[in-house]
Coordinates of C-alpha atoms and ligand atoms in Angstrom, one line a residue:
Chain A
X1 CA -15.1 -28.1 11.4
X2 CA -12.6 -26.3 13.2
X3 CA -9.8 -27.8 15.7
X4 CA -7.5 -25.6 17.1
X5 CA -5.4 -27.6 19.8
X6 CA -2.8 -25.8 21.9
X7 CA -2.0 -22.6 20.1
X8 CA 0.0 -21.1 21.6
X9 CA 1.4 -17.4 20.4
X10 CA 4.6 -15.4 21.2
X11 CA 5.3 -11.8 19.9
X12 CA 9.5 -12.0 20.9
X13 CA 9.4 -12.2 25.0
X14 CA 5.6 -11.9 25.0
X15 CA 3.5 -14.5 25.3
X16 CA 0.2 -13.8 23.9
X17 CA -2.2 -17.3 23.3
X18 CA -1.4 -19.6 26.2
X19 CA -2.5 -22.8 24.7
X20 CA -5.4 -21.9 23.3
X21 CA -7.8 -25.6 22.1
X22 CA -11.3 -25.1 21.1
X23 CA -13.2 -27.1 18.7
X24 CA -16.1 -25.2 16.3
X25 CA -18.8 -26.9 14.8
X26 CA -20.1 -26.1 11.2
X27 CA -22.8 -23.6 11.6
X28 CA -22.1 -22.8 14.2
X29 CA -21.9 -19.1 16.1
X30 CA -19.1 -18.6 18.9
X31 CA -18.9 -15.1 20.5
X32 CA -15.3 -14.4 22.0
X33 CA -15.1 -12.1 24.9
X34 CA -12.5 -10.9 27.3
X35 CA -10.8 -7.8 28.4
X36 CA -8.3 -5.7 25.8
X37 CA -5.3 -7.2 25.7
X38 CA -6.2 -10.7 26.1
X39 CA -5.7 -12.3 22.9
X40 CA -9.2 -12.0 21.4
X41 CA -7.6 -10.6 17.7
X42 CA -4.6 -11.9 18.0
X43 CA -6.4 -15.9 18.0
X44 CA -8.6 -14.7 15.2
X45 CA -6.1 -13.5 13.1
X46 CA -3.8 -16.9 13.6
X47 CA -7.1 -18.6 12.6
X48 CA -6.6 -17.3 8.9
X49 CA -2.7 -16.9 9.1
X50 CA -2.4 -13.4 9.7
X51 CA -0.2 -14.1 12.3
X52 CA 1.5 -17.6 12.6
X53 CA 1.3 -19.5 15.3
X54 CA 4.4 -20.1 17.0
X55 CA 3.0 -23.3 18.4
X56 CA -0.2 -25.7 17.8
X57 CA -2.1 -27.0 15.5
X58 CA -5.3 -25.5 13.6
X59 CA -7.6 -28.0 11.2
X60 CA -10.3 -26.5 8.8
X61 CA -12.3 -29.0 7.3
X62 CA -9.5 -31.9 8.0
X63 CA -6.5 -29.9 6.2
X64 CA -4.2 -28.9 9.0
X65 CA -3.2 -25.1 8.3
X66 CA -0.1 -24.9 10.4
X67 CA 1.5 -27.0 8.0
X68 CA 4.6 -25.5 6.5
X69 CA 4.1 -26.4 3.1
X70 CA 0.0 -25.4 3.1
X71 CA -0.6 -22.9 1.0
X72 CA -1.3 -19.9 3.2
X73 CA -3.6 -17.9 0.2
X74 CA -5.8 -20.8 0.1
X75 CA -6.5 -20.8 3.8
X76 CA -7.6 -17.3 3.8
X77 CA -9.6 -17.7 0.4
X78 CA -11.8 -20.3 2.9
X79 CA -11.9 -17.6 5.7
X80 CA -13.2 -13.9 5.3
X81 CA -12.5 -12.1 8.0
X82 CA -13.9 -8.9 8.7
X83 CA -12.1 -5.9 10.7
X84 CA -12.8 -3.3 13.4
X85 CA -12.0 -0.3 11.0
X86 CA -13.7 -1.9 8.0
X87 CA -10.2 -1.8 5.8
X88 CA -12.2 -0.6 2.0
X89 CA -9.8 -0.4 -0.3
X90 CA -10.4 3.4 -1.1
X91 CA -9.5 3.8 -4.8
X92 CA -12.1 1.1 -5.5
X93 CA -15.8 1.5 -5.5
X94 CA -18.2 -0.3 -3.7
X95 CA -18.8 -2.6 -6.2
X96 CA -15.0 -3.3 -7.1
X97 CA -14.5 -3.2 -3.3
X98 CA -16.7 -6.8 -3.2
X99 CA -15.9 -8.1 -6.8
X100 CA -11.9 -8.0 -6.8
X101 CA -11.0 -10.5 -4.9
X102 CA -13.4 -13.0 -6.8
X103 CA -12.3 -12.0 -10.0
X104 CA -8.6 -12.1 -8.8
X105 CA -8.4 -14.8 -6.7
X106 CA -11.3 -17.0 -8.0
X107 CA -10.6 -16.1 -11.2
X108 CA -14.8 -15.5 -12.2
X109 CA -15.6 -13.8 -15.1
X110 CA -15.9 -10.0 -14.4
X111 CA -19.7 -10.0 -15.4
X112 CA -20.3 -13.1 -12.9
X113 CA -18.5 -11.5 -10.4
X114 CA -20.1 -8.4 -10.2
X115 CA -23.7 -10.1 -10.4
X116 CA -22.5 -11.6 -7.2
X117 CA -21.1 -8.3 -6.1
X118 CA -24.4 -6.7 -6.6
X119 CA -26.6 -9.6 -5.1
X120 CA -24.9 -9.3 -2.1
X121 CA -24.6 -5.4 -1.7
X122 CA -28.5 -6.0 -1.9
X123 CA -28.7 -8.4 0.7
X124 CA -26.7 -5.9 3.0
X125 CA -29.0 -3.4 1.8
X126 CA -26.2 -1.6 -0.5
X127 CA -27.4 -1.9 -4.1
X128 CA -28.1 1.3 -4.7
X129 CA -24.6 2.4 -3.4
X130 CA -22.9 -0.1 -6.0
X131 CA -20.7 2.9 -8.1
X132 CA -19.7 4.9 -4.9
X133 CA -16.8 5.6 -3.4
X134 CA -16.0 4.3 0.1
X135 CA -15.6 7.8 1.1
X136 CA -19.0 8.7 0.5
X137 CA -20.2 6.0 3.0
X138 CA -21.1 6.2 7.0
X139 CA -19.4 3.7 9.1
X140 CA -22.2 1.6 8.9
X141 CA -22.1 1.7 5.1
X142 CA -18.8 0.7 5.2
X143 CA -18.9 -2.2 7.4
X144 CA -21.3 -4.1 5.8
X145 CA -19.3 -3.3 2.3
X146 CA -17.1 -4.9 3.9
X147 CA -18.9 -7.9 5.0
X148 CA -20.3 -8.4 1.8
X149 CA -16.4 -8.5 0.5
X150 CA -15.2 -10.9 2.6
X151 CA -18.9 -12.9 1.7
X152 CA -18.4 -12.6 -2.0
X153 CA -15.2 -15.2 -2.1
X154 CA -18.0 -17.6 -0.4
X155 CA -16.0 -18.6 2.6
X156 CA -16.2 -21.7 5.1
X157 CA -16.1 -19.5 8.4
X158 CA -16.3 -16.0 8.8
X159 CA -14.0 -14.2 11.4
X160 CA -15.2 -10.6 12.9
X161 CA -12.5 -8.3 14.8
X162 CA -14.8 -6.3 17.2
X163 CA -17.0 -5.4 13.8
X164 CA -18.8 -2.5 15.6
X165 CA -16.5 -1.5 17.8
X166 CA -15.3 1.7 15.4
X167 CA -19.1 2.7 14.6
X168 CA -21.3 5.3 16.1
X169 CA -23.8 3.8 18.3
X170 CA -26.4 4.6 15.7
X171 CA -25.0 2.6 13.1
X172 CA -24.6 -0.4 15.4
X173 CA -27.9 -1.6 15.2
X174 CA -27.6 -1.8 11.3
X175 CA -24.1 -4.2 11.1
X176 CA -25.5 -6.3 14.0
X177 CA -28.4 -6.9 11.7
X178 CA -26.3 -7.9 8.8
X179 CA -24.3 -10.6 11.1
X180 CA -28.0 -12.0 12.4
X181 CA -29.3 -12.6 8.9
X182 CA -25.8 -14.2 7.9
X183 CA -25.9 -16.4 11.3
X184 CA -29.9 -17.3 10.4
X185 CA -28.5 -18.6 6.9
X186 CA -26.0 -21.2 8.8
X187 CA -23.2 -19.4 8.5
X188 CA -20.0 -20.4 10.6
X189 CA -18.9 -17.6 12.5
X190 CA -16.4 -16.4 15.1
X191 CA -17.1 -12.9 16.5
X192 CA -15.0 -11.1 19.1
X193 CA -17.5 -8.3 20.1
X194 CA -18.1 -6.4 23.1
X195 CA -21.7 -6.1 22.0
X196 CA -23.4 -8.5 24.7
X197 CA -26.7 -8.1 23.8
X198 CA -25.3 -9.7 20.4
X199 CA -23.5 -12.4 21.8
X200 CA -27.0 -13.4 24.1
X201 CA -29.3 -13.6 21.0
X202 CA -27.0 -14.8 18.6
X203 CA -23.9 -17.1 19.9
X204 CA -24.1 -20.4 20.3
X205 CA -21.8 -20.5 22.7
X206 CA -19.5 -17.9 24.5
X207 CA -15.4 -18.2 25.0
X208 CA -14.3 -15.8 27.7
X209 CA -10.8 -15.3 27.0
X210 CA -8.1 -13.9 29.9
X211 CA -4.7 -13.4 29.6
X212 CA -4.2 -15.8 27.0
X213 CA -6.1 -18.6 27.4
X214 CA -10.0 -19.6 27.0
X215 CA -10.9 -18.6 31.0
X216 CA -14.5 -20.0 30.5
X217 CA -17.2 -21.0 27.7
X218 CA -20.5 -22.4 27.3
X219 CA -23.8 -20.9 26.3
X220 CA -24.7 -17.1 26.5
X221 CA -26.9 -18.7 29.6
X222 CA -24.2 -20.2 30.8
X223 CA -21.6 -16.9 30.7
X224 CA -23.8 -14.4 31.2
X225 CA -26.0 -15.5 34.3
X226 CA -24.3 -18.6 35.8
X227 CA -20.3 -18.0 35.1
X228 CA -18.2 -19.9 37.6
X229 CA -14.8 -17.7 37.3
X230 CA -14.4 -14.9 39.5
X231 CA -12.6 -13.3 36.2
X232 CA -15.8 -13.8 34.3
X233 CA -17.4 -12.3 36.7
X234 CA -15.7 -9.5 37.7
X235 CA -15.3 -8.5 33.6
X236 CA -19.3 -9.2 32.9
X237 CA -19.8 -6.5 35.8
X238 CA -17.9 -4.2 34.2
X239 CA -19.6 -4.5 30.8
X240 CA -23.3 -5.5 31.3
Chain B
X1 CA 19.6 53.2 -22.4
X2 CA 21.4 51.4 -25.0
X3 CA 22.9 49.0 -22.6
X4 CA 19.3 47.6 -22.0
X5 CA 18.4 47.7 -25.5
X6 CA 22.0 45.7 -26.5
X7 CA 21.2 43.2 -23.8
X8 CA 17.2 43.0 -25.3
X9 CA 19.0 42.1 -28.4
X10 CA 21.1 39.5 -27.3
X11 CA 18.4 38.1 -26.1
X12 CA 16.4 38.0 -28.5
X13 CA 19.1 36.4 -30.7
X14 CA 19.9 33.7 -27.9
X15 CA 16.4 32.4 -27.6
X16 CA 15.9 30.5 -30.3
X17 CA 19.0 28.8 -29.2
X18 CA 17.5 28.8 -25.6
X19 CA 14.2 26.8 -26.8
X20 CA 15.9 24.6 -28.8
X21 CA 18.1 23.5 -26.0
X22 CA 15.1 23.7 -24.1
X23 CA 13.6 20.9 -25.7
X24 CA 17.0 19.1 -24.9
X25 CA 16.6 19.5 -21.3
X26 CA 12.8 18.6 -21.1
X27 CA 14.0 15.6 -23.2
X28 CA 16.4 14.1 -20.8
X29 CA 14.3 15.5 -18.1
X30 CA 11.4 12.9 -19.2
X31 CA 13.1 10.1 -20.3
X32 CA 15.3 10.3 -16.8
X33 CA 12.3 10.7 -14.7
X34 CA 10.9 7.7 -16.9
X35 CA 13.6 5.1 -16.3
X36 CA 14.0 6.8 -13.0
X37 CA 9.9 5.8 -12.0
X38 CA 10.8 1.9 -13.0
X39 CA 14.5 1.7 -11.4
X40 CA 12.7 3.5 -8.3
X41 CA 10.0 1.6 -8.2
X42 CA 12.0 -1.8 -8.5
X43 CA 14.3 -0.4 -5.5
X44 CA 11.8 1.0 -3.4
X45 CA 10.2 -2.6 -3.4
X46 CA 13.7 -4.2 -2.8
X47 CA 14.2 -1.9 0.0
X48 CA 11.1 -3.4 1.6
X49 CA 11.8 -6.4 0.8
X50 CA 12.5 -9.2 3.4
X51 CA 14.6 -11.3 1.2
X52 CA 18.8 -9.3 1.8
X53 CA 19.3 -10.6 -1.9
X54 CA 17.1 -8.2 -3.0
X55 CA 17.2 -5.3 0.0
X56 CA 21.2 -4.8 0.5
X57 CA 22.0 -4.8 -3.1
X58 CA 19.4 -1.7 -3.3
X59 CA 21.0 -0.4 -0.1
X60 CA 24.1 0.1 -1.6
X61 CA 22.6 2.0 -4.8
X62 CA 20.6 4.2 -3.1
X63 CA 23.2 5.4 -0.5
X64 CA 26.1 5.9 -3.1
X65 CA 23.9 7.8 -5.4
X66 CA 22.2 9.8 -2.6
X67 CA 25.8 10.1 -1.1
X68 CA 27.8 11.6 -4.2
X69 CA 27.2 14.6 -6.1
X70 CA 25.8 14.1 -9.3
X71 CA 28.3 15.7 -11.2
X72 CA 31.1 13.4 -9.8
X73 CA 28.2 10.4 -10.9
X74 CA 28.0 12.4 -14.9
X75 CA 32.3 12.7 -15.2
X76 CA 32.7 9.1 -13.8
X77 CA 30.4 7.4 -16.1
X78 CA 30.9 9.5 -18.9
X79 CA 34.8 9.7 -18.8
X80 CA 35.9 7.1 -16.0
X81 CA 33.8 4.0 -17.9
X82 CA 35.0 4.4 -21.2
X83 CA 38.7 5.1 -19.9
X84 CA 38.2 1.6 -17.4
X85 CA 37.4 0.1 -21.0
X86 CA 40.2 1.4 -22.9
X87 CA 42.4 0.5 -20.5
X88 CA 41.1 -3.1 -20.2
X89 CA 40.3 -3.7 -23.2
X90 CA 42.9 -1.7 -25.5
X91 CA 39.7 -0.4 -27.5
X92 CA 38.4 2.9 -27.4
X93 CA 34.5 3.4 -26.2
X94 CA 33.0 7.0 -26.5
X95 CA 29.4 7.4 -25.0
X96 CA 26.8 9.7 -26.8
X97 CA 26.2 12.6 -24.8
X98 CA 23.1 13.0 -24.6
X99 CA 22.1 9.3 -24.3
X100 CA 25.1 9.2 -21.3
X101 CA 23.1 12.3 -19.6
X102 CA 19.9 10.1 -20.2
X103 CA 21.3 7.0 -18.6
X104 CA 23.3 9.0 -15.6
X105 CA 20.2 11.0 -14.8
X106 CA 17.9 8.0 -14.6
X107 CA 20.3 6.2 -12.5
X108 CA 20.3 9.0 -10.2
X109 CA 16.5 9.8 -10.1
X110 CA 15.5 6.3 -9.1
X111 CA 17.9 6.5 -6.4
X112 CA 15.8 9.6 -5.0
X113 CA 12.5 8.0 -6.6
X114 CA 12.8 4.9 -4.2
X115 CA 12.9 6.5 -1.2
X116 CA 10.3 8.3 -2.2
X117 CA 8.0 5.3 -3.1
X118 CA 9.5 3.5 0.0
X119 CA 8.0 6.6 2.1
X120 CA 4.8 6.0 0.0
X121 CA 4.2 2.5 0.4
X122 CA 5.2 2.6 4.0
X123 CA 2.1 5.3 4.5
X124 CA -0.6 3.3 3.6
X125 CA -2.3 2.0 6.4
X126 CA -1.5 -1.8 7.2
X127 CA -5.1 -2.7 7.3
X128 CA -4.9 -2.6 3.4
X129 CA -2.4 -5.7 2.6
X130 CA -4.4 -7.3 5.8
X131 CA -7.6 -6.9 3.8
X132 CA -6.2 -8.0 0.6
X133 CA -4.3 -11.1 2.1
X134 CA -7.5 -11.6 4.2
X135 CA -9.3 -12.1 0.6
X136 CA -6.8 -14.8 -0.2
X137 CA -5.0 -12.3 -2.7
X138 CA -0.8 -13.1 -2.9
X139 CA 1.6 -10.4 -1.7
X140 CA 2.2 -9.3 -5.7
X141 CA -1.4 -9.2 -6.1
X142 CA -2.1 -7.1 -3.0
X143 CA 0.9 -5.1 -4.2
X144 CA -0.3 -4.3 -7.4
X145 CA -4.2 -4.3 -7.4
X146 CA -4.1 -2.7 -3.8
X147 CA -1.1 -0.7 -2.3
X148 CA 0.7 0.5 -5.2
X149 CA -2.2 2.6 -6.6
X150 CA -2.9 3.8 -3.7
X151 CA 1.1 4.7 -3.1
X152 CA 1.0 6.1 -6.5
X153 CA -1.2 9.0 -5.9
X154 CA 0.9 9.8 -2.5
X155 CA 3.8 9.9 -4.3
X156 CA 2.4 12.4 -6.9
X157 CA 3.7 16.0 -5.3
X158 CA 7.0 14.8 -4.3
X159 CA 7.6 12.7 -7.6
X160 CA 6.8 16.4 -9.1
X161 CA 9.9 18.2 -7.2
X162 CA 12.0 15.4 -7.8
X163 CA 10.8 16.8 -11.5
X164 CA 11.7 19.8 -10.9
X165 CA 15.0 19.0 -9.4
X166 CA 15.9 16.7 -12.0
X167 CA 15.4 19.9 -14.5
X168 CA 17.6 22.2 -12.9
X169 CA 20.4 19.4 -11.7
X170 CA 20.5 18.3 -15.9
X171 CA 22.5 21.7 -16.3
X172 CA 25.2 19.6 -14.6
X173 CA 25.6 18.0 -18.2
X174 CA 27.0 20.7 -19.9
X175 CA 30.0 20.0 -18.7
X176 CA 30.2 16.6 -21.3
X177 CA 29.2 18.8 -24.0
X178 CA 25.3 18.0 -24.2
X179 CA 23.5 20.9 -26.2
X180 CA 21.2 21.7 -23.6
X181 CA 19.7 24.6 -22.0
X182 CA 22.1 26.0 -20.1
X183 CA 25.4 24.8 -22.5
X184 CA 23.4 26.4 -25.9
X185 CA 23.6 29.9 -23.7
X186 CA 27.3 28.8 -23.1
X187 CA 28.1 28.6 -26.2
X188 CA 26.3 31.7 -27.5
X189 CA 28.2 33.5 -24.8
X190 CA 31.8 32.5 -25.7
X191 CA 30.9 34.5 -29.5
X192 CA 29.6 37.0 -27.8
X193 CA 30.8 38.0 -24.3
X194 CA 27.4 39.0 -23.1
X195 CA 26.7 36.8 -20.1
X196 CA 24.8 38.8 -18.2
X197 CA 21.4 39.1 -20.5
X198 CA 21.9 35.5 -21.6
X199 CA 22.3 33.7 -18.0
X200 CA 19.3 36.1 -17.2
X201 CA 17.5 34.2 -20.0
X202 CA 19.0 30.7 -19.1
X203 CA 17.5 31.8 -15.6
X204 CA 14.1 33.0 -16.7
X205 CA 13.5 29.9 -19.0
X206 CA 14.0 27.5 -16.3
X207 CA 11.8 29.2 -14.0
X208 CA 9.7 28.6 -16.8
X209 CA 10.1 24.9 -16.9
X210 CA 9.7 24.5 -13.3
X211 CA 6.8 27.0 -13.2
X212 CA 4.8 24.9 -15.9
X213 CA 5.7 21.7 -14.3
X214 CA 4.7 22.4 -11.0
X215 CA 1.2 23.5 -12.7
X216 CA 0.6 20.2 -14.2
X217 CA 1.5 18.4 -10.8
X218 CA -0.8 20.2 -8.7
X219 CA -3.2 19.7 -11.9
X220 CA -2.6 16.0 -11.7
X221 CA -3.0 15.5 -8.5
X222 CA -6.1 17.2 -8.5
X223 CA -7.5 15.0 -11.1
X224 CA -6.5 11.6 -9.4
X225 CA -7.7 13.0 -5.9
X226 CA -11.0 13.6 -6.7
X227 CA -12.4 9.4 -5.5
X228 CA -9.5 8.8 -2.9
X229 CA -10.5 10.0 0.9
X230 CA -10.8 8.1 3.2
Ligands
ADP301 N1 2.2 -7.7 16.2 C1 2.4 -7.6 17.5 N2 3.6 -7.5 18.0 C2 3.8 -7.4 19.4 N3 2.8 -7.5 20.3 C3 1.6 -7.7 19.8 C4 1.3 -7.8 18.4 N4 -0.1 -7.9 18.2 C5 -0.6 -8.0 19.5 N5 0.4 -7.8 20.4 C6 0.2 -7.8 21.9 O1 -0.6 -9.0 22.2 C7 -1.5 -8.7 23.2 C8 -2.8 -9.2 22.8 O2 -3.3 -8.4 21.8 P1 -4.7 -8.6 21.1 O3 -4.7 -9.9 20.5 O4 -4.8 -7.5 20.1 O5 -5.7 -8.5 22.3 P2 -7.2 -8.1 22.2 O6 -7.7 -8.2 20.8 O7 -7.9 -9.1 23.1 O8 -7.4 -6.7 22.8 C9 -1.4 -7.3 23.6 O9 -0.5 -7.1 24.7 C10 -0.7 -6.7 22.4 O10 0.1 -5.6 22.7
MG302 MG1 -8.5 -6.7 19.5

């Protein structure tokens, strides 16, 4: 469902995604993992044109995105992405938070949109803080606000930037729920997380990324208690 | 004794004069600030801007007006223009004060006002236009729905002493003969020799201004930054 063959990514002198190719199934979960620094956001963010790759191609669903005349808006209508410091918009409520882009971008009626809006602040266990602020949220709160934003423009894949990374460890738990039930429902996802216990349960398969390029992959089996790369090694150590 | 009680007369007598022209300079005041919010607005964006058709064109205007003193800007326009014309043209073009004072004071406002919503945009956290192009929105849209209300209430307290120095630096007009605040005590002054009450006054009533304006800033900000912490 997703092709990415030879990204490759340069900020100026520095070369960031060293020909990067990976193919993703629909439905399918892939944990990325891999020291700071190596590339983990920066090859999420090219996957919905955030940044643009300086070589490479990348295919959703057949339509090659690196083309120069694609029409960038569209790509990221088909892929919510989801960030490490949530991002709420805070002069919007909860509720406006998860229905503007719909009624924006979409262009759904207001009253369809915030059904939506609602039905999915209840499936992240937020109805009742539909007419708050995002400032009168936890962490937690806000993170799956935010998930249920990106969810409301009913993407094709959904990328998450190190989701709980920001959170205090008490709220983990309560996001890492949220992305379960969302994987259970056949979601397509791409998760960079340092949350291994996560990445066991869940993935379907793990990328181990170093210094640009896709080090090692294969099932949370395969990474976490057979990995052939000294690099894998040596990093799993440090975090397991 | 009777000196304070001759100047507490001449003031008294001024101050309807002083109110009227008053209203002048609250007039211009507002209507400046007005045009200035849009022009600002417009150049603060082109500042921003990637495209240089839009950016050094608004480079220029900011840096002459924030470079020359605004009474040089108010004799240029309101004397050099319509003597460029005359000579040009052979026909004779006299501005209306106040409307010159208007359009001078607007034009240097939202030279001031873009830097200041420049400064304001620039603050909000990048994560914002991420989040809103990450939602498929455009740049406009994310502009308007998402950064520029959020901007907006930033730009509250220094849009208010931008106010403020708008009101005292309109003064400057008397000079082309606009009737307001500080030219009505002029003029009372030149039939009656008694500057020192009336500048007093002229003093005291822009304190006023800037005293009450400063109230309904800090009110206003209050009021819009009641739903917007982070
Ligand atoms: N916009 C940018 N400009 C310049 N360098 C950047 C930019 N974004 C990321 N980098 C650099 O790219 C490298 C990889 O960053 P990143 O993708 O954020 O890694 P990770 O998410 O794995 O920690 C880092 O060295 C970082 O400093
Ligand atoms: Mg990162």
């Amino acid at each position: 469902m997703i092709e990415i063959k030879g990204l490759y990514k340069r900020f100026g002198d520095l070369e960031v995604l060293k020909g990067i190719s990976v193919d993703i199934k629909e439905n399918e979960v892939v944990c990325v993992i891999g020291p700071s620094g190596s590339g983990k956001s920066t090859f999420l963010r090219c996957i919905n044109l955030l940044e643009m790759p300086s070589s490479g191609d990348i295919i959703i669903d057949g339509q090659k995105i690196t083309d120069k005349d694609i029409n960038i808006n569209r790509i990221r209508e088909e892929a919510g992405m989801v960030f490490q410091h949530f991002n709420l918009f805070p002069h919007k409520t909860t509720m406006e938070n998860v229905a503007l882009a719909p009624i924006k971008v979409r262009k759904l009626p207001k009253e369809e949109a915030e059904k939506r809006a609602l039905d999915l602040l209840n499936k992240v266990g937020l109805a009742d803080k539909a007419n708050v602020y995002p400032s009168a949220l936890s962490g937690g709160q806000k993170q799956r606000v935010a998930i249920a934003r990106a969810l409301a423009m009913r993407p094709k894949v959904m990328l998450f930037d190190e989701p709980t990374s920001a959170l205090d460890p008490e709220m983990v738990g309560e996001v890492l729920g949220v992305m379960k039930d969302l994987a259970q429902a056949g979601m397509t996802m791409i998760v960079v997380t340092h949350e291994m216990g996560f990445a066991r349960e869940v993935a379907d398969r793990v990328l181990f990324m170093d210094e640009g390029t896709i080090m090692e992959q294969g099932t949370p089996s395969d990474i976490f208690s057979n990995a052939q790369h000294e690099r894998t090694k040596s990093f799993l150590s440090k975090v397991l | 004794m009777s000196l304070l009680s001759t100047y507490l007369e001449h003031i008294v007598k001024v101050l309807p004069d002083l109110v009227t022209g008053s209203l002048i300079t609250i007039e211009i005041t507002s209507f400046a600030l007005f045009f200035g919010m849009i022009l600002g607005t417009l150049a603060g964006l082109g500042k921003l801007s990637k495209k240089k058709l839009f950016r050094y064109p608004t480079i220029v205007y900011v840096d002459f007006i924030r470079g020359t003193p605004l009474l040089v800007q108010i004799l240029l326009f309101y004397y050099g223009i319509p003597g460029l014309y005359s000579n040009a043209t052979g026909n004779s073009l006299n501005f209306d004060p106040i409307l010159a004072g208007v359009i001078v004071c607007s034009i240097n406002s939202g030279a001031y006002i873009a830097e200041i919503v420049r400064a304001g945009i620039q603050s909000i956290d990048k994560g914002q236009m991420e989040a809103a192009r990450s939602l498929g929105m455009n740049e406009k849209m994310a502009m308007k729905e998402i950064i520029l209300p959020q901007a907006f209430r930033r730009i509250i307290p220094p849009l208010g002493n931008e106010f403020i120095a708008l009101l005292k630096d309109s003064s400057l007009l008397a000079v082309i003969g606009v009737h307001e605040l500080l030219k009505t005590g002029q003029l009372y002054i030149s039939r009656t020799f008694a500057a020192f009450p009336v500048y007093i006054a002229v003093a005291l009533m822009y304190l006023l201004l800037t005293i009450v304006i400063s109230r309904l800033v800090t009110y206003s900000e209050r009021r819009l930054g009641v739903s917007d912490r982070n």
